[in-house]
Amino acid sequence: MPQRSAGLLMFRRRNGTTEVLLVHMGGPFWAKKDDGAWSMPKGLHEASEDALAAARREFEEETGCVPKGPFVALGTFRQPSGKQLSAWAMEGEFDLSTFKSNMFTMEWPPKSGRMAAFPEADRAGWFDQEQALVKVTKGQRSILKALFERLELPRQA
């Protein structure tokens, strides 16, 4: 059975442009990467857990912001890893200065026997359609495209 993940994609409309909120993945693997290293706030959940509840929890853990609906289902998307990612969108505002992510620990450097703590997400940003499709991980581009189609935005290459 593939792993299940759930996430929320916040968007806002400003001066005739739609922007999405993405978070830059934390930890040493992503530290020096930018394009293709951003994500919607998301995380794993058990099959027995409601996916929307998991998406709301993960959004709060990775941004410090309690998400408020209404939530619009975008679908379930197979990721390159084989994970099934259930995604929702919500319109809202988020002040980047209030960004705060939870932490995780891992052995670092590898095989050193030392544990180090890193934020799950190390920063957040608002991106227009063109920027977002460059910044987001390859596996999540289809989720962004689903949102932009739902909002009836012109297609970007």
PDB file of C-alpha atoms in Angstrom:
ATOM      1  CA  MET A   1       0.000   0.000   0.000  1.00  0.00           C
ATOM      2  CA  PRO A   2       1.511   3.388  -0.950  1.00  0.00           C
ATOM      3  CA  GLN A   3       2.145   5.994   1.724  1.00  0.00           C
ATOM      4  CA  ARG A   4      -0.521   8.666   2.043  1.00  0.00           C
ATOM      5  CA  SER A   5       0.139  12.350   2.370  1.00  0.00           C
ATOM      6  CA  ALA A   6      -2.192  15.364   2.576  1.00  0.00           C
ATOM      7  CA  GLY A   7      -1.676  19.065   2.090  1.00  0.00           C
ATOM      8  CA  LEU A   8      -3.260  22.486   1.793  1.00  0.00           C
ATOM      9  CA  LEU A   9      -2.441  25.028  -0.877  1.00  0.00           C
ATOM     10  CA  MET A  10      -3.274  28.579   0.211  1.00  0.00           C
ATOM     11  CA  PHE A  11      -3.843  31.146  -2.522  1.00  0.00           C
ATOM     12  CA  ARG A  12      -4.658  34.829  -2.684  1.00  0.00           C
ATOM     13  CA  ARG A  13      -5.646  37.304  -5.372  1.00  0.00           C
ATOM     14  CA  ARG A  14      -3.678  40.547  -5.577  1.00  0.00           C
ATOM     15  CA  ASN A  15      -3.790  43.238  -8.258  1.00  0.00           C
ATOM     16  CA  GLY A  16      -5.262  40.877 -10.847  1.00  0.00           C
ATOM     17  CA  THR A  17      -2.725  38.107 -10.053  1.00  0.00           C
ATOM     18  CA  THR A  18      -3.215  34.875  -8.152  1.00  0.00           C
ATOM     19  CA  GLU A  19      -0.388  33.860  -5.833  1.00  0.00           C
ATOM     20  CA  VAL A  20       0.167  30.614  -3.923  1.00  0.00           C
ATOM     21  CA  LEU A  21       1.896  30.124  -0.584  1.00  0.00           C
ATOM     22  CA  LEU A  22       4.742  27.627  -0.720  1.00  0.00           C
ATOM     23  CA  VAL A  23       7.248  26.558   1.931  1.00  0.00           C
ATOM     24  CA  HIS A  24      10.909  25.770   1.315  1.00  0.00           C
ATOM     25  CA  MET A  25      11.740  22.308   2.617  1.00  0.00           C
ATOM     26  CA  GLY A  26      14.078  22.315   5.591  1.00  0.00           C
ATOM     27  CA  GLY A  27      17.046  20.146   6.407  1.00  0.00           C
ATOM     28  CA  PRO A  28      20.492  19.745   4.939  1.00  0.00           C
ATOM     29  CA  PHE A  29      19.408  18.061   1.697  1.00  0.00           C
ATOM     30  CA  TRP A  30      17.404  21.118   0.580  1.00  0.00           C
ATOM     31  CA  ALA A  31      19.561  23.870   2.132  1.00  0.00           C
ATOM     32  CA  LYS A  32      21.334  24.948  -1.060  1.00  0.00           C
ATOM     33  CA  LYS A  33      18.470  24.234  -3.470  1.00  0.00           C
ATOM     34  CA  ASP A  34      15.818  26.685  -4.595  1.00  0.00           C
ATOM     35  CA  ASP A  35      14.074  25.866  -7.879  1.00  0.00           C
ATOM     36  CA  GLY A  36      12.207  22.591  -7.378  1.00  0.00           C
ATOM     37  CA  ALA A  37      12.718  22.692  -3.594  1.00  0.00           C
ATOM     38  CA  TRP A  38       9.458  24.347  -2.489  1.00  0.00           C
ATOM     39  CA  SER A  39       6.260  22.576  -1.514  1.00  0.00           C
ATOM     40  CA  MET A  40       2.719  23.060  -0.376  1.00  0.00           C
ATOM     41  CA  PRO A  41       2.538  22.449   3.397  1.00  0.00           C
ATOM     42  CA  LYS A  42       1.850  18.705   3.624  1.00  0.00           C
ATOM     43  CA  GLY A  43       2.681  15.552   5.493  1.00  0.00           C
ATOM     44  CA  LEU A  44       2.100  11.847   5.956  1.00  0.00           C
ATOM     45  CA  HIS A  45      -1.009  10.408   7.560  1.00  0.00           C
ATOM     46  CA  GLU A  46      -2.362   6.988   8.421  1.00  0.00           C
ATOM     47  CA  ALA A  47      -5.077   5.439   6.250  1.00  0.00           C
ATOM     48  CA  SER A  48      -7.423   5.620   9.244  1.00  0.00           C
ATOM     49  CA  GLU A  49      -6.949   9.409   9.633  1.00  0.00           C
ATOM     50  CA  ASP A  50      -9.161  11.841   7.754  1.00  0.00           C
ATOM     51  CA  ALA A  51      -6.980  13.311   4.989  1.00  0.00           C
ATOM     52  CA  LEU A  52      -8.374  16.855   5.298  1.00  0.00           C
ATOM     53  CA  ALA A  53      -7.775  16.818   9.072  1.00  0.00           C
ATOM     54  CA  ALA A  54      -4.179  15.714   8.370  1.00  0.00           C
ATOM     55  CA  ALA A  55      -3.755  18.463   5.768  1.00  0.00           C
ATOM     56  CA  ARG A  56      -4.990  21.090   8.233  1.00  0.00           C
ATOM     57  CA  ARG A  57      -2.658  19.783  10.959  1.00  0.00           C
ATOM     58  CA  GLU A  58       0.349  19.757   8.640  1.00  0.00           C
ATOM     59  CA  PHE A  59      -0.387  23.280   7.396  1.00  0.00           C
ATOM     60  CA  GLU A  60      -0.399  24.583  10.959  1.00  0.00           C
ATOM     61  CA  GLU A  61       2.753  22.633  11.911  1.00  0.00           C
ATOM     62  CA  GLU A  62       4.697  23.893   8.878  1.00  0.00           C
ATOM     63  CA  THR A  63       3.562  27.547   8.891  1.00  0.00           C
ATOM     64  CA  GLY A  64       2.361  28.360  12.400  1.00  0.00           C
ATOM     65  CA  CYS A  65      -0.996  29.455  10.906  1.00  0.00           C
ATOM     66  CA  VAL A  66      -4.324  27.794  11.739  1.00  0.00           C
ATOM     67  CA  PRO A  67      -6.029  27.186   8.366  1.00  0.00           C
ATOM     68  CA  LYS A  68      -9.596  28.366   7.929  1.00  0.00           C
ATOM     69  CA  GLY A  69     -11.883  27.092   5.178  1.00  0.00           C
ATOM     70  CA  PRO A  70     -13.730  26.712   3.076  1.00  0.00           C
ATOM     71  CA  PHE A  71     -11.482  24.021   1.631  1.00  0.00           C
ATOM     72  CA  VAL A  72     -11.738  23.001  -2.013  1.00  0.00           C
ATOM     73  CA  ALA A  73     -10.701  19.452  -2.926  1.00  0.00           C
ATOM     74  CA  LEU A  74      -8.194  19.400  -5.798  1.00  0.00           C
ATOM     75  CA  GLY A  75      -7.836  15.617  -5.932  1.00  0.00           C
ATOM     76  CA  THR A  76      -5.313  12.914  -5.116  1.00  0.00           C
ATOM     77  CA  PHE A  77      -2.031  12.984  -7.016  1.00  0.00           C
ATOM     78  CA  ARG A  78       0.542  10.210  -7.361  1.00  0.00           C
ATOM     79  CA  GLN A  79       4.009  11.525  -6.509  1.00  0.00           C
ATOM     80  CA  PRO A  80       7.259  10.308  -8.123  1.00  0.00           C
ATOM     81  CA  SER A  81       8.000   8.410  -4.871  1.00  0.00           C
ATOM     82  CA  GLY A  82       4.720   6.497  -5.273  1.00  0.00           C
ATOM     83  CA  LYS A  83       3.055   8.401  -2.407  1.00  0.00           C
ATOM     84  CA  GLN A  84      -0.579   9.394  -2.848  1.00  0.00           C
ATOM     85  CA  LEU A  85      -0.952  13.121  -2.037  1.00  0.00           C
ATOM     86  CA  SER A  86      -4.483  14.402  -1.339  1.00  0.00           C
ATOM     87  CA  ALA A  87      -4.651  18.156  -1.875  1.00  0.00           C
ATOM     88  CA  TRP A  88      -7.036  20.944  -0.965  1.00  0.00           C
ATOM     89  CA  ALA A  89      -6.950  24.657  -1.665  1.00  0.00           C
ATOM     90  CA  MET A  90      -8.129  27.570   0.421  1.00  0.00           C
ATOM     91  CA  GLU A  91      -8.151  31.271  -0.214  1.00  0.00           C
ATOM     92  CA  GLY A  92      -6.512  33.310   2.504  1.00  0.00           C
ATOM     93  CA  GLU A  93      -3.794  35.636   3.666  1.00  0.00           C
ATOM     94  CA  PHE A  94      -0.598  34.761   5.464  1.00  0.00           C
ATOM     95  CA  ASP A  95       1.887  37.283   6.847  1.00  0.00           C
ATOM     96  CA  LEU A  96       5.318  35.834   6.062  1.00  0.00           C
ATOM     97  CA  SER A  97       6.776  37.509   9.167  1.00  0.00           C
ATOM     98  CA  THR A  98       4.692  35.133  11.341  1.00  0.00           C
ATOM     99  CA  PHE A  99       6.096  31.989   9.693  1.00  0.00           C
ATOM    100  CA  LYS A 100       7.130  29.282  12.170  1.00  0.00           C
ATOM    101  CA  SER A 101       7.725  25.603  11.419  1.00  0.00           C
ATOM    102  CA  ASN A 102       8.036  22.587  13.673  1.00  0.00           C
ATOM    103  CA  MET A 103      11.345  20.689  13.874  1.00  0.00           C
ATOM    104  CA  PHE A 104      12.519  17.176  13.065  1.00  0.00           C
ATOM    105  CA  THR A 105      15.690  15.335  14.036  1.00  0.00           C
ATOM    106  CA  MET A 106      17.989  13.182  11.953  1.00  0.00           C
ATOM    107  CA  GLU A 107      21.509  11.854  12.065  1.00  0.00           C
ATOM    108  CA  TRP A 108      23.762  14.582  10.654  1.00  0.00           C
ATOM    109  CA  PRO A 109      26.280  14.340   9.186  1.00  0.00           C
ATOM    110  CA  PRO A 110      25.414  10.862   7.869  1.00  0.00           C
ATOM    111  CA  LYS A 111      26.979   7.963   9.797  1.00  0.00           C
ATOM    112  CA  SER A 112      28.327  10.371  12.446  1.00  0.00           C
ATOM    113  CA  GLY A 113      26.152   9.070  15.264  1.00  0.00           C
ATOM    114  CA  ARG A 114      25.138  12.680  16.040  1.00  0.00           C
ATOM    115  CA  MET A 115      21.543  13.828  15.932  1.00  0.00           C
ATOM    116  CA  ALA A 116      20.696  17.327  14.697  1.00  0.00           C
ATOM    117  CA  ALA A 117      17.401  19.247  14.625  1.00  0.00           C
ATOM    118  CA  PHE A 118      16.123  21.024  11.521  1.00  0.00           C
ATOM    119  CA  PRO A 119      12.894  22.868  10.686  1.00  0.00           C
ATOM    120  CA  GLU A 120      10.481  20.928   8.453  1.00  0.00           C
ATOM    121  CA  ALA A 121      10.211  24.112   6.397  1.00  0.00           C
ATOM    122  CA  ASP A 122      12.806  26.872   6.694  1.00  0.00           C
ATOM    123  CA  ARG A 123      10.914  29.726   4.998  1.00  0.00           C
ATOM    124  CA  ALA A 124       7.681  30.560   3.195  1.00  0.00           C
ATOM    125  CA  GLY A 125       6.889  32.735   0.219  1.00  0.00           C
ATOM    126  CA  TRP A 126       4.122  33.925  -2.067  1.00  0.00           C
ATOM    127  CA  PHE A 127       4.589  33.085  -5.758  1.00  0.00           C
ATOM    128  CA  ASP A 128       2.613  33.918  -8.888  1.00  0.00           C
ATOM    129  CA  GLN A 129       1.686  31.137 -11.307  1.00  0.00           C
ATOM    130  CA  GLU A 130       4.865  31.329 -13.390  1.00  0.00           C
ATOM    131  CA  GLN A 131       7.215  31.485 -10.380  1.00  0.00           C
ATOM    132  CA  ALA A 132       5.354  28.756  -8.474  1.00  0.00           C
ATOM    133  CA  LEU A 133       5.660  26.250 -11.324  1.00  0.00           C
ATOM    134  CA  VAL A 134       9.459  26.742 -11.252  1.00  0.00           C
ATOM    135  CA  LYS A 135       9.868  26.711  -7.453  1.00  0.00           C
ATOM    136  CA  VAL A 136       7.610  23.765  -6.541  1.00  0.00           C
ATOM    137  CA  THR A 137       8.815  20.171  -6.604  1.00  0.00           C
ATOM    138  CA  LYS A 138       8.242  18.388  -9.890  1.00  0.00           C
ATOM    139  CA  GLY A 139       5.654  16.048  -8.348  1.00  0.00           C
ATOM    140  CA  GLN A 140       3.474  18.926  -7.144  1.00  0.00           C
ATOM    141  CA  ARG A 141       3.268  20.848 -10.436  1.00  0.00           C
ATOM    142  CA  SER A 142       0.108  18.942 -11.355  1.00  0.00           C
ATOM    143  CA  ILE A 143      -1.507  20.128  -8.100  1.00  0.00           C
ATOM    144  CA  LEU A 144      -0.717  23.763  -8.917  1.00  0.00           C
ATOM    145  CA  LYS A 145      -2.047  23.292 -12.442  1.00  0.00           C
ATOM    146  CA  ALA A 146      -5.264  21.788 -11.030  1.00  0.00           C
ATOM    147  CA  LEU A 147      -5.725  24.870  -8.830  1.00  0.00           C
ATOM    148  CA  PHE A 148      -5.009  27.294 -11.674  1.00  0.00           C
ATOM    149  CA  GLU A 149      -7.469  25.450 -13.947  1.00  0.00           C
ATOM    150  CA  ARG A 150     -10.096  25.505 -11.214  1.00  0.00           C
ATOM    151  CA  LEU A 151      -9.595  29.266 -10.862  1.00  0.00           C
ATOM    152  CA  GLU A 152      -9.714  29.509 -14.667  1.00  0.00           C
ATOM    153  CA  LEU A 153      -6.348  31.202 -14.947  1.00  0.00           C
ATOM    154  CA  PRO A 154      -4.627  31.272 -18.333  1.00  0.00           C
ATOM    155  CA  ARG A 155      -2.320  28.297 -18.837  1.00  0.00           C
ATOM    156  CA  GLN A 156       1.413  28.868 -18.368  1.00  0.00           C
ATOM    157  CA  ALA A 157       3.978  26.777 -20.231  1.00  0.00           C
TER     158      ALA A 157
END
